[in-house]
Amino acid sequence: MGKYIGKEFSRVDGVAKVTGAAPYAAEFHVPGTAHGYLVMSRIAKGTITKIDTAAAEKSPGVVRVFTHKNTPKFAHPEKYKSFKALQSPEIVFNAQPIAVVVAETFEEARAAANLVEATYRREDPSTDFFGRVEEAEQAPDSPFSGKSVQTTGDAEQAMSSAEITFEAEYTIPAEHHNPMEPHAAVAYWKNGKLKIFDKSQDVYTVRSNLAAALGVPEDDVHVVSPYVGGAFGCSIRTNYYPFLTAMMARELKRPVKLVYTRRQMFTGHGYRPFTHQKIQLGAKKTGELISIIHEAANNTSTVEK
């Protein structure tokens, strides 16, 4: 690292980004593109008992309104199951998408989205972290982060023999990534093959998941993401909007663009969860660290556990 620290280096994409030459997902233009706008739930848990799209469908420029009633079912074969929108009337998180209005322009789609009316049967969501933490399940092992419980030696025994010990608890609040570039996708089909411009940090996983969910070979899915305008990890997993965009483009037989608003960046995507951590350190009087015991708990999706 010595040859890099304290020295200036040019980023591969730096010049393109600062000069405005770098195209981001929402900026790819495909002739004939229709624009989607998400309609979000106003409850955190429950069931949609009625959704009225009549006024929205009559609004100027509207092409179609998609809800759980008329959206094709996605397959769920991918190894890491992700939430897919508009598949049932069940509400499992706050500001869950319950409809997408597609219109000739973004402004027409947004105006019509405000006309969609939904009624719900409400249920009490689980939001009390410390009231439920004792019921927490052990996190499963992950191919990304390894085993959820990692042990080296006998930490408890070493702690009991330590001459100096230190214990503390820490909490870290939930953090929303909210990078400068919002989540966005532009999709179109040609000769049964999908091309999608997506804000993604992992285009190959997006390709695999889209192919599986839409029932097409991976070779027939082309995911394009030449530049990412900030992500901080929030664009690693395949979110629900690429599935929706690709589905709508296939159903409407024309290109479709779907872009989050800034407000939806706080509610329509995942976030870094609240965490509660306990740490114990044991050391000799010489300062030699001989034991570390670290336990962490965080909230997660009950849908994807």
Backbone as numpy.savetxt, mean C-alpha at the origin, in Angstrom:
# Nx Ny Nz CAx CAy CAz Cx Cy Cz
33.87 2.31 2.37 33.05 3.52 2.37 33.90 4.78 2.37
35.19 4.67 2.71 36.03 5.84 2.82 36.11 6.65 1.55
36.02 6.00 0.41 36.15 6.73 -0.85 34.87 7.48 -1.23
33.78 7.25 -0.47 32.53 7.92 -0.77 32.17 9.02 0.23
32.51 8.81 1.51 32.10 9.76 2.56 32.75 11.13 2.33
31.93 12.16 2.38 32.43 13.52 2.26 32.72 13.96 0.84
32.32 13.16 -0.14 32.58 13.50 -1.53 31.28 13.62 -2.30
31.30 14.40 -3.34 30.11 14.60 -4.16 30.06 13.59 -5.30
28.87 13.04 -5.51 28.66 12.11 -6.61 27.33 12.45 -7.28
27.26 12.26 -8.56 26.02 12.52 -9.30 25.13 11.30 -9.25
23.85 11.51 -8.91 22.87 10.43 -8.98 22.61 10.09 -10.44
22.37 8.83 -10.70 22.07 8.41 -12.07 20.86 9.15 -12.62
19.84 9.34 -11.76 18.61 9.99 -12.21 18.53 11.46 -11.78
19.60 11.98 -11.21 19.55 13.32 -10.63 19.23 14.42 -11.61
19.95 14.46 -12.73 19.76 15.54 -13.70 18.34 15.51 -14.27
17.87 14.31 -14.61 16.52 14.20 -15.19 15.46 14.69 -14.21
15.66 14.40 -12.93 14.66 14.81 -11.94 14.66 16.31 -11.70
15.83 16.90 -11.55 15.86 18.33 -11.21 15.55 19.22 -12.41
15.67 18.68 -13.62 15.35 19.48 -14.81 13.92 19.25 -15.29
13.21 18.33 -14.64 11.83 18.07 -15.04 11.70 17.12 -16.21
12.80 16.51 -16.62 12.75 15.60 -17.77 12.28 14.20 -17.39
12.33 13.86 -16.11 11.95 12.52 -15.66 10.44 12.35 -15.67
9.91 11.40 -16.42 8.46 11.17 -16.42 8.05 10.23 -15.28
7.04 10.62 -14.54 6.51 9.78 -13.47 5.23 9.10 -13.94
4.75 8.14 -13.16 3.66 7.27 -13.61 2.46 8.05 -14.15
2.01 9.05 -13.42 0.80 9.78 -13.83 1.03 10.66 -15.05
2.28 10.85 -15.44 2.59 11.76 -16.54 2.69 11.08 -17.90
2.57 9.76 -17.93 2.59 9.07 -19.21 1.24 9.27 -19.91
1.29 9.75 -21.12 0.07 10.06 -21.86 -0.21 8.95 -22.88
-1.41 8.40 -22.78 -1.89 7.41 -23.75 -3.17 7.98 -24.35
-3.25 8.12 -25.66 -4.45 8.69 -26.29 -5.72 7.95 -25.87
-6.77 8.71 -25.59 -8.05 8.12 -25.24 -8.19 7.73 -23.79
-7.29 8.21 -22.94 -7.31 7.80 -21.53 -8.51 8.38 -20.79
-9.19 7.52 -20.04 -10.24 7.94 -19.11 -9.62 8.05 -17.72
-10.28 8.79 -16.84 -9.71 9.08 -15.53 -10.59 8.51 -14.41
-9.95 7.83 -13.48 -10.67 7.27 -12.34 -10.50 8.11 -11.09
-11.50 8.06 -10.22 -11.43 8.77 -8.94 -12.03 7.86 -7.88
-11.27 7.65 -6.81 -11.68 6.74 -5.74 -12.72 7.36 -4.82
-13.69 6.55 -4.42 -14.65 6.93 -3.39 -14.33 6.08 -2.17
-14.11 6.73 -1.02 -13.66 6.03 0.17 -14.79 5.83 1.19
-14.68 4.78 1.99 -15.66 4.53 3.05 -15.52 5.59 4.14
-16.60 5.78 4.88 -16.60 6.74 5.98 -16.67 6.04 7.33
-16.47 4.73 7.32 -16.39 3.97 8.57 -15.15 3.09 8.50
-14.74 2.56 9.66 -13.55 1.73 9.72 -13.86 0.24 9.70
-15.07 -0.13 10.06 -15.43 -1.55 10.08 -16.94 -1.69 9.96
-17.36 -2.65 9.13 -18.78 -2.88 8.96 -19.09 -3.45 7.59
-20.29 -3.19 7.12 -20.75 -3.72 5.83 -21.55 -2.66 5.09
-21.31 -2.57 3.79 -22.14 -1.68 2.96 -23.50 -2.34 2.78
-24.56 -1.67 3.20 -25.90 -2.21 3.02 -26.58 -1.68 1.76
-26.12 -0.50 1.32 -26.67 0.07 0.09 -25.66 1.04 -0.49
-25.48 1.01 -1.79 -24.63 1.99 -2.46 -25.38 2.50 -3.69
-25.60 3.80 -3.72 -26.41 4.43 -4.77 -25.49 5.22 -5.69
-25.39 4.77 -6.93 -24.52 5.43 -7.91 -25.30 6.11 -9.03
-26.63 6.17 -8.90 -27.47 6.68 -9.99 -27.11 8.12 -10.36
-26.98 8.98 -9.38 -26.67 10.38 -9.67 -25.29 10.52 -10.29
-24.35 9.74 -9.80 -22.99 9.79 -10.35 -22.96 9.33 -11.80
-23.74 8.30 -12.11 -23.75 7.76 -13.47 -24.34 8.76 -14.46
-25.20 9.65 -13.99 -25.81 10.66 -14.86 -24.98 11.94 -14.95
-23.93 12.02 -14.17 -23.11 13.22 -14.13 -22.34 13.38 -15.45
-22.08 14.60 -15.88 -21.39 14.83 -17.16 -20.05 14.11 -17.25
-19.83 13.47 -18.40 -18.55 12.85 -18.69 -18.32 11.48 -18.10
-19.23 10.99 -17.28 -19.00 9.71 -16.60 -19.12 8.56 -17.58
-18.14 7.67 -17.53 -18.11 6.48 -18.39 -18.73 5.29 -17.67
-18.31 5.07 -16.42 -18.86 3.98 -15.62 -18.49 4.20 -14.16
-19.31 3.64 -13.28 -19.00 3.64 -11.85 -18.83 2.19 -11.42
-17.67 1.87 -10.90 -17.39 0.51 -10.43 -17.60 0.42 -8.92
-18.31 -0.62 -8.49 -18.49 -0.92 -7.07 -18.29 -2.43 -6.89
-18.51 -2.91 -5.68 -18.39 -4.35 -5.45 -19.46 -5.13 -6.21
-20.50 -4.44 -6.66 -21.60 -5.12 -7.35 -21.28 -5.44 -8.81
-20.41 -4.67 -9.44 -20.16 -4.89 -10.87 -18.68 -5.05 -11.21
-17.83 -5.19 -10.20 -16.40 -5.38 -10.45 -16.07 -6.86 -10.57
-15.38 -7.28 -11.61 -14.99 -8.70 -11.74 -14.15 -9.14 -10.54
-14.24 -10.42 -10.22 -13.49 -10.97 -9.09 -12.04 -11.20 -9.50
-11.14 -10.81 -8.60 -9.73 -11.07 -8.80 -9.37 -12.42 -8.19
-8.41 -13.09 -8.79 -7.87 -14.30 -8.17 -6.95 -13.90 -7.03
-6.73 -14.81 -6.08 -5.86 -14.52 -4.93 -4.77 -15.57 -4.80
-4.05 -15.88 -5.86 -3.07 -16.96 -5.77 -1.68 -16.53 -5.32
-1.42 -15.21 -5.25 -0.05 -14.80 -4.95 0.33 -15.19 -3.53
1.61 -15.41 -3.33 2.11 -15.92 -2.05 1.79 -14.98 -0.91
1.91 -13.68 -1.14 1.65 -12.71 -0.09 0.36 -11.98 -0.44
-0.72 -12.47 0.14 -2.04 -11.96 -0.21 -2.17 -10.49 0.15
-2.59 -9.70 -0.79 -2.81 -8.28 -0.54 -4.30 -7.97 -0.69
-4.73 -6.92 -0.04 -6.12 -6.50 -0.13 -6.45 -6.08 -1.55
-7.59 -6.51 -2.03 -8.06 -6.11 -3.35 -9.41 -5.44 -3.19
-9.53 -4.26 -3.75 -10.71 -3.43 -3.54 -11.90 -3.88 -4.39
-13.08 -3.48 -3.92 -14.35 -3.67 -4.63 -14.67 -5.15 -4.86
-14.30 -5.99 -3.92 -14.57 -7.41 -4.06 -15.73 -7.89 -3.18
-16.12 -7.09 -2.20 -17.23 -7.46 -1.32 -17.74 -6.21 -0.62
-18.91 -6.30 0.02 -19.44 -5.13 0.75 -18.79 -4.94 2.11
-17.90 -5.82 2.51 -17.28 -5.74 3.83 -16.28 -4.59 3.90
-16.34 -3.82 4.98 -15.39 -2.73 5.23 -14.43 -3.20 6.32
-13.14 -3.16 6.02 -12.14 -3.66 6.97 -11.15 -2.60 7.43
-11.19 -1.41 6.84 -10.34 -0.32 7.34 -10.93 1.03 6.94
-10.53 2.04 7.67 -11.04 3.39 7.42 -10.61 3.89 6.05
-11.52 4.57 5.37 -11.25 5.12 4.04 -10.90 4.03 3.03
-11.53 2.88 3.18 -11.39 1.81 2.19 -12.14 2.21 0.92
-11.58 1.96 -0.26 -12.30 2.30 -1.48 -13.57 1.48 -1.63
-14.67 2.15 -1.90 -15.94 1.46 -2.08 -16.47 1.64 -3.50
-15.85 2.53 -4.26 -16.25 2.75 -5.65 -15.14 3.49 -6.37
-15.15 3.35 -7.69 -14.28 4.17 -8.54 -15.16 4.74 -9.65
-15.16 6.05 -9.77 -15.88 6.71 -10.85 -14.90 6.96 -11.99
-15.24 6.52 -13.18 -14.41 6.73 -14.36 -15.12 7.71 -15.28
-14.40 8.76 -15.66 -14.98 9.79 -16.53 -13.96 10.25 -17.56
-14.40 11.12 -18.43 -13.52 11.59 -19.51 -12.40 12.48 -18.98
-12.64 13.18 -17.88 -11.61 14.02 -17.29 -11.53 13.76 -15.79
-10.41 14.15 -15.19 -10.25 13.99 -13.75 -11.30 14.80 -13.00
-11.54 16.03 -13.45 -12.49 16.90 -12.77 -13.91 16.34 -12.81
-14.29 15.75 -13.95 -15.62 15.15 -14.05 -15.73 13.93 -13.16
-14.67 13.14 -13.08 -14.68 11.96 -12.21 -14.79 12.38 -10.75
-14.05 13.41 -10.36 -14.08 13.88 -8.98 -15.46 14.43 -8.61
-16.04 15.20 -9.51 -17.37 15.77 -9.24 -18.41 14.66 -9.07
-18.36 13.66 -9.93 -19.33 12.57 -9.85 -19.10 11.70 -8.62
-17.85 11.56 -8.21 -17.54 10.75 -7.03 -18.24 11.30 -5.79
-18.41 12.61 -5.73 -19.08 13.23 -4.59 -20.58 12.93 -4.56
-21.10 12.35 -5.64 -22.53 12.03 -5.72 -22.84 10.59 -5.32
-21.82 9.79 -5.12 -22.02 8.40 -4.71 -22.44 8.37 -3.24
-23.53 7.69 -2.93 -24.04 7.61 -1.57 -24.00 6.17 -1.08
-23.51 5.98 0.14 -23.45 4.63 0.72 -24.01 4.64 2.13
-24.70 3.57 2.48 -25.15 3.37 3.86 -24.49 2.10 4.37
-24.28 2.05 5.69 -23.49 0.98 6.28 -24.18 0.36 7.49
-23.83 -0.88 7.76 -24.09 -1.49 9.06 -22.77 -1.45 9.81
-22.69 -0.61 10.82 -21.43 -0.36 11.50 -21.09 -1.43 12.52
-19.80 -1.67 12.67 -19.26 -2.52 13.73 -18.16 -1.75 14.44
-17.84 -2.17 15.65 -16.79 -1.49 16.41 -15.42 -1.97 15.93
-14.58 -1.06 15.45 -13.23 -1.46 15.04 -12.33 -1.66 16.25
-11.27 -2.42 16.07 -10.29 -2.63 17.13 -9.18 -1.61 16.97
-9.16 -0.60 17.84 -8.17 0.47 17.72 -7.39 0.71 19.01
-7.69 -0.03 20.07 -7.01 0.16 21.36 -5.79 -0.75 21.42
-4.64 -0.21 21.05 -3.42 -1.02 20.97 -3.08 -1.66 22.31
-2.95 -0.86 23.35 -2.51 -1.40 24.64 -3.59 -2.25 25.30
-4.84 -2.03 24.93 -5.90 -2.86 25.46 -5.93 -4.25 24.84
-5.28 -4.41 23.69 -5.30 -5.69 22.98 -3.92 -6.33 22.84
-2.87 -5.63 23.29 -1.52 -6.11 23.01 -1.25 -7.47 23.65
-1.90 -7.77 24.77 -1.69 -9.07 25.41 -2.25 -10.21 24.56
-3.13 -9.89 23.62 -3.70 -10.91 22.73 -2.88 -11.06 21.45
-1.79 -10.33 21.37 -1.00 -10.31 20.13 -0.49 -11.70 19.76
-0.49 -11.99 18.48 0.04 -13.24 17.97 1.51 -13.06 17.59
2.26 -14.16 17.66 3.65 -14.11 17.24 3.71 -13.88 15.73
4.51 -12.93 15.32 4.63 -12.65 13.89 5.20 -13.87 13.17
4.71 -14.18 11.98 5.26 -15.32 11.23 6.65 -15.00 10.69
7.41 -16.04 10.41 8.71 -15.83 9.78 8.50 -15.26 8.38
9.47 -14.49 7.93 9.35 -13.81 6.64 10.59 -14.04 5.80
10.44 -14.26 4.49 11.62 -14.38 3.62 12.37 -13.07 3.48
11.73 -11.97 3.89 12.37 -10.65 3.79 13.16 -10.31 5.05
12.51 -10.49 6.21 13.16 -10.11 7.47 13.65 -11.30 8.28
13.44 -12.52 7.78 13.94 -13.70 8.47 12.99 -14.17 9.56
13.54 -14.88 10.54 12.73 -15.43 11.62 12.26 -14.31 12.54
11.01 -14.42 13.00 10.46 -13.38 13.87 11.09 -13.42 15.25
11.55 -14.61 15.68 12.27 -14.74 16.94 13.69 -15.18 16.62
14.65 -14.36 16.97 16.05 -14.66 16.68 16.83 -14.73 17.98
17.46 -15.87 18.21 18.16 -16.10 19.47 19.60 -16.49 19.20
20.51 -15.87 19.93 21.92 -16.24 19.89 22.40 -16.42 21.32
22.77 -17.63 21.68 23.20 -17.88 23.05 22.04 -17.86 24.03
22.35 -17.72 25.33 21.35 -17.69 26.39 21.29 -16.28 26.97
20.44 -15.44 26.39 20.38 -14.04 26.81 19.88 -13.89 28.24
18.92 -14.73 28.64 18.38 -14.64 30.00 19.45 -14.96 31.04
20.21 -16.01 30.79 21.27 -16.39 31.73 22.34 -15.31 31.80
22.71 -14.78 30.64 23.73 -13.73 30.63 23.23 -12.48 31.34
21.94 -12.19 31.20 21.38 -11.01 31.86 21.42 -11.16 33.37
21.14 -12.37 33.84 21.13 -12.59 35.29 22.51 -12.45 35.91
23.55 -12.63 35.12 24.92 -12.52 35.64 25.55 -11.16 35.34
24.81 -10.28 34.68 25.37 -8.98 34.31 25.59 -8.10 35.54
26.68 -7.38 35.55 26.99 -6.48 36.67 26.22 -5.17 36.55
25.89 -4.78 35.34 25.12 -3.57 35.10 23.98 -3.92 34.14
22.78 -3.50 34.49 21.63 -3.74 33.61 20.89 -2.44 33.33
20.22 -2.43 32.20 19.43 -1.26 31.80 18.17 -1.76 31.12
17.02 -1.20 31.51 15.75 -1.56 30.90 14.99 -0.29 30.51
14.32 -0.34 29.38 13.54 0.82 28.94 12.45 0.37 27.98
11.41 1.19 27.87 10.34 0.96 26.91 10.23 2.19 26.00
9.97 1.93 24.74 9.88 3.01 23.76 8.63 2.82 22.91
8.05 3.90 22.49 6.95 3.84 21.52 7.30 4.74 20.33
6.91 4.28 19.16 7.10 5.05 17.93 5.73 5.20 17.28
5.28 6.41 17.04 3.94 6.59 16.46 3.87 6.10 15.02
2.66 5.92 14.53 2.47 5.56 13.13 3.05 6.66 12.24
3.63 6.24 11.13 4.24 7.18 10.20 3.69 6.94 8.80
3.19 7.99 8.19 2.71 7.91 6.81 3.84 8.35 5.88
4.16 7.53 4.91 5.28 7.82 4.02 5.07 9.12 3.25
3.93 9.20 2.58 3.50 10.40 1.85 4.61 11.10 1.08
5.23 10.42 0.13 6.28 11.05 -0.68 5.70 12.10 -1.63
6.59 12.82 -2.27 6.15 13.91 -3.16 5.28 13.38 -4.31
5.68 12.27 -4.91 4.88 11.69 -6.00 3.77 10.84 -5.42
2.51 11.10 -5.75 1.42 10.26 -5.25 1.38 8.92 -5.98
0.68 7.98 -5.39 0.51 6.69 -6.06 -0.35 6.89 -7.30
0.05 6.24 -8.38 -0.65 6.45 -9.65 -0.36 5.31 -10.60
-1.30 5.09 -11.51 -1.10 4.08 -12.56 -1.87 4.49 -13.80
-1.31 4.15 -14.94 -1.98 4.30 -16.24 -1.90 2.95 -16.92
-3.03 2.39 -17.30 -3.04 1.04 -17.87 -3.82 0.98 -19.17
-3.35 0.11 -20.07 -4.12 -0.17 -21.28 -3.78 -1.57 -21.77
-4.71 -2.14 -22.54 -4.55 -3.48 -23.09 -4.47 -3.40 -24.61
-3.64 -4.25 -25.18 -3.52 -4.35 -26.63 -3.25 -5.80 -26.99
-4.13 -6.35 -27.80 -4.02 -7.76 -28.23 -3.91 -8.70 -27.04
-4.71 -8.41 -26.00 -4.75 -9.28 -24.83 -3.59 -9.12 -23.87
-2.73 -8.15 -24.13 -1.57 -7.93 -23.26 -1.72 -6.59 -22.53
-1.25 -6.57 -21.29 -1.38 -5.39 -20.44 -0.07 -4.61 -20.37
-0.18 -3.31 -20.53 0.94 -2.41 -20.25 0.47 -1.43 -19.20
1.23 -1.29 -18.13 0.82 -0.41 -17.04 2.01 0.40 -16.55
1.81 1.70 -16.49 2.79 2.62 -15.91 2.41 2.77 -14.44
3.28 2.33 -13.56 2.94 2.28 -12.14 4.06 2.88 -11.31
3.70 3.56 -10.24 4.72 4.02 -9.30 5.12 2.83 -8.45
6.26 2.23 -8.74 6.62 0.99 -8.07 8.12 0.90 -7.82
8.47 0.30 -6.68 9.86 -0.01 -6.36 10.18 -1.46 -6.69
9.21 -2.20 -7.20 9.42 -3.62 -7.49 8.50 -4.04 -8.63
8.90 -3.71 -9.85 8.02 -3.95 -11.00 7.80 -5.43 -11.26
8.75 -6.28 -10.89 8.59 -7.70 -11.16 7.52 -8.33 -10.26
7.46 -7.87 -9.01 6.40 -8.37 -8.13 5.04 -7.86 -8.58
4.98 -6.61 -9.01 3.73 -6.07 -9.55 3.29 -6.90 -10.75
4.22 -7.21 -11.63 3.89 -8.02 -12.81 3.35 -9.38 -12.40
4.01 -10.05 -11.47 3.58 -11.38 -11.04 2.18 -11.34 -10.43
1.96 -10.36 -9.55 0.67 -10.28 -8.87 -0.46 -9.89 -9.82
-0.20 -8.98 -10.73 -1.23 -8.60 -11.70 -1.57 -9.77 -12.61
-0.56 -10.47 -13.07 -0.79 -11.61 -13.96 -1.65 -12.66 -13.27
-1.30 -12.96 -12.02 -2.04 -13.98 -11.28 -3.48 -13.53 -11.01
-3.66 -12.29 -10.60 -4.99 -11.79 -10.25 -5.90 -11.66 -11.47
-5.30 -11.33 -12.62 -6.09 -11.09 -13.83 -6.17 -12.30 -14.74
-5.44 -13.37 -14.38 -5.52 -14.60 -15.15 -4.84 -14.56 -16.49
-3.69 -13.88 -16.57 -2.93 -13.82 -17.82 -1.49 -14.23 -17.54
-0.75 -14.69 -18.55 0.66 -15.05 -18.35 1.50 -13.83 -17.97
2.53 -14.06 -17.17 3.41 -12.95 -16.77 4.04 -12.27 -17.98
4.32 -13.04 -19.02 4.94 -12.46 -20.21 4.01 -11.49 -20.94
2.72 -11.53 -20.58 1.75 -10.63 -21.21 1.49 -9.38 -20.36
2.29 -9.19 -19.33 2.16 -8.00 -18.47 3.47 -7.24 -18.48
3.42 -5.98 -18.88 4.61 -5.12 -18.93 4.40 -3.96 -17.96
5.20 -3.92 -16.90 5.10 -2.86 -15.89 6.24 -1.87 -16.10
5.91 -0.60 -16.22 6.91 0.44 -16.50 6.98 1.41 -15.32
8.17 1.60 -14.78 8.37 2.55 -13.68 9.79 3.09 -13.74
10.09 3.97 -14.70 11.47 4.43 -14.87 11.96 5.33 -13.76
11.05 6.09 -13.14 11.43 7.01 -12.06 10.41 6.92 -10.93
10.88 7.06 -9.71 10.01 7.08 -8.54 10.27 8.38 -7.79
9.23 9.17 -7.60 9.39 10.46 -6.94 9.27 10.37 -5.44
10.13 9.55 -4.84 10.07 9.31 -3.41 9.13 8.17 -3.11
9.47 7.34 -2.13 8.60 6.23 -1.75 8.82 5.83 -0.30
10.10 5.72 0.10 10.43 5.34 1.48 9.88 3.97 1.85
9.68 3.12 0.84 9.20 1.77 1.09 7.73 1.57 0.81
6.96 2.64 0.60 5.51 2.47 0.44 5.12 1.96 -0.94
6.09 1.85 -1.85 5.78 1.34 -3.19 6.47 0.01 -3.46
6.84 -0.69 -2.40 7.45 -2.01 -2.58 6.38 -3.06 -2.86
5.36 -3.08 -2.01 4.28 -4.05 -2.21 3.33 -3.58 -3.30
2.62 -4.53 -3.88 1.61 -4.19 -4.88 0.35 -3.74 -4.16
-0.02 -2.50 -4.34 -1.23 -1.99 -3.69 -2.45 -2.32 -4.54
-3.64 -1.91 -4.06 -4.86 -2.27 -4.78 -5.08 -1.46 -6.05
-4.48 -0.27 -6.16 -4.81 0.59 -7.31 -4.32 0.05 -8.65
-3.16 -0.66 -8.75 -2.81 -1.23 -10.06 -3.81 -2.30 -10.52
-4.32 -3.10 -9.55 -5.33 -4.09 -9.91 -6.57 -3.40 -10.47
-7.02 -2.36 -9.77 -8.21 -1.64 -10.22 -8.00 -1.00 -11.59
-6.86 -0.36 -11.77 -6.60 0.35 -13.03 -6.55 -0.62 -14.20
-5.86 -1.74 -14.01 -5.77 -2.75 -15.08 -7.14 -3.36 -15.37
-7.90 -3.63 -14.31 -9.23 -4.21 -14.49 -10.14 -3.26 -15.24
-10.14 -1.99 -14.85 -11.03 -1.02 -15.49 -10.66 -0.81 -16.96
-9.37 -0.80 -17.25 -8.93 -0.65 -18.64 -9.40 -1.83 -19.48
-9.37 -3.02 -18.90 -9.83 -4.20 -19.65 -11.35 -4.17 -19.84
-12.07 -3.81 -18.79 -13.53 -3.77 -18.87 -14.02 -2.70 -19.84
-13.36 -1.55 -19.84 -13.80 -0.43 -20.67 -13.18 -0.44 -22.06
-12.19 -1.32 -22.24 -11.50 -1.43 -23.53 -10.89 -0.09 -23.97
-10.30 0.60 -22.99 -9.61 1.85 -23.27 -8.64 2.14 -22.12
-7.66 3.00 -22.34 -6.72 3.31 -21.27 -7.41 4.01 -20.10
-6.93 3.71 -18.90 -7.47 4.33 -17.69 -6.32 4.80 -16.80
-6.49 5.98 -16.23 -5.52 6.52 -15.28 -6.19 6.67 -13.91
-5.46 6.27 -12.87 -5.96 6.42 -11.50 -4.85 7.02 -10.65
-5.12 8.17 -10.05 -4.12 8.88 -9.25 -4.71 9.22 -7.89
-3.96 8.96 -6.82 -4.40 9.35 -5.48 -4.36 10.87 -5.34
-5.28 11.41 -4.58 -5.16 12.80 -4.14 -4.21 12.84 -2.95
-3.79 14.03 -2.58 -2.90 14.12 -1.42 -3.58 13.61 -0.16
-4.85 13.88 0.00 -5.58 13.39 1.16 -5.63 11.87 1.17
-5.83 11.28 0.00 -5.89 9.82 -0.08 -4.54 9.17 0.22
-3.47 9.92 0.10 -2.15 9.39 0.45 -2.04 9.10 1.94
-2.89 9.74 2.75 -2.90 9.48 4.19 -3.79 8.30 4.55
-4.76 7.99 3.70 -5.77 7.00 4.08 -5.86 5.81 3.14
-5.46 5.98 1.90 -5.70 4.95 0.90 -4.56 3.97 0.73
-3.59 4.00 1.61 -2.42 3.16 1.43 -1.94 2.69 2.79
-0.99 1.77 2.80 -0.42 1.32 4.06 0.47 2.38 4.69
0.91 2.12 5.89 1.77 3.06 6.61 2.66 2.27 7.56
3.64 2.95 8.12 4.49 2.31 9.12 3.71 2.28 10.43
3.54 1.12 11.03 2.63 1.02 12.17 3.22 1.56 13.47
2.33 1.87 14.40 2.72 2.20 15.77 3.46 1.00 16.35
4.54 1.25 17.06 5.29 0.15 17.68 5.56 0.44 19.15
5.57 -0.64 19.93 5.92 -0.58 21.35 7.08 -1.55 21.55
8.18 -1.05 22.08 9.39 -1.86 22.18 9.95 -1.85 23.60
10.36 -3.04 24.03 11.02 -3.20 25.33 12.45 -3.65 25.08
13.38 -3.02 25.76 14.79 -3.36 25.57 15.46 -3.58 26.92
16.25 -4.63 27.02 17.06 -4.91 28.20 18.51 -5.07 27.76
19.41 -4.40 28.46 20.83 -4.51 28.17 21.56 -4.97 29.42
22.48 -5.89 29.26 23.31 -6.35 30.37 24.78 -6.22 30.01
25.58 -5.72 30.94 26.99 -5.48 30.64 27.87 -5.74 31.85
29.16 -5.91 31.59 30.15 -5.97 32.66 30.51 -4.54 33.06
31.18 -4.40 34.20 31.59 -3.06 34.64 32.61 -2.44 33.69
33.25 -3.28 32.92 34.22 -2.77 31.94 33.53 -2.12 30.75
32.21 -2.31 30.66 31.47 -1.76 29.54 31.18 -2.78 28.45
31.68 -3.99 28.64 31.44 -5.04 27.64 29.98 -5.48 27.68
29.31 -5.38 26.56 27.90 -5.77 26.47 27.81 -7.28 26.34
27.06 -7.92 27.25 26.99 -9.39 27.22 25.59 -9.92 26.95
24.57 -9.07 27.02 23.21 -9.56 26.77 22.32 -8.44 26.25
21.51 -8.79 25.25 20.48 -7.88 24.73 19.19 -8.68 24.58
18.12 -8.17 25.17 16.80 -8.77 24.99 15.88 -7.67 24.47
15.35 -7.87 23.28 14.55 -6.84 22.61 13.23 -7.46 22.17
12.13 -6.92 22.66 10.80 -7.37 22.26 10.05 -6.20 21.63
9.36 -6.47 20.53 8.62 -5.41 19.84 7.23 -5.88 19.47
6.27 -4.99 19.57 4.89 -5.28 19.17 4.39 -4.13 18.30
3.61 -4.47 17.29 3.02 -3.44 16.44 1.67 -3.90 15.92
0.86 -2.94 15.51 -0.43 -3.30 14.92 -0.22 -3.72 13.47
-1.12 -4.54 12.97 -1.04 -4.97 11.57 -2.44 -5.28 11.06
-2.53 -5.56 9.80 -3.82 -5.84 9.19 -4.31 -7.24 9.56
-5.54 -7.33 10.07 -6.11 -8.65 10.35 -6.57 -9.32 9.06
-6.71 -8.55 7.99 -7.12 -9.11 6.71 -5.98 -9.90 6.08
-4.76 -9.43 6.26 -3.62 -10.02 5.56 -2.74 -10.86 6.46
-3.14 -11.12 7.70 -2.27 -11.85 8.61 -2.14 -13.30 8.18
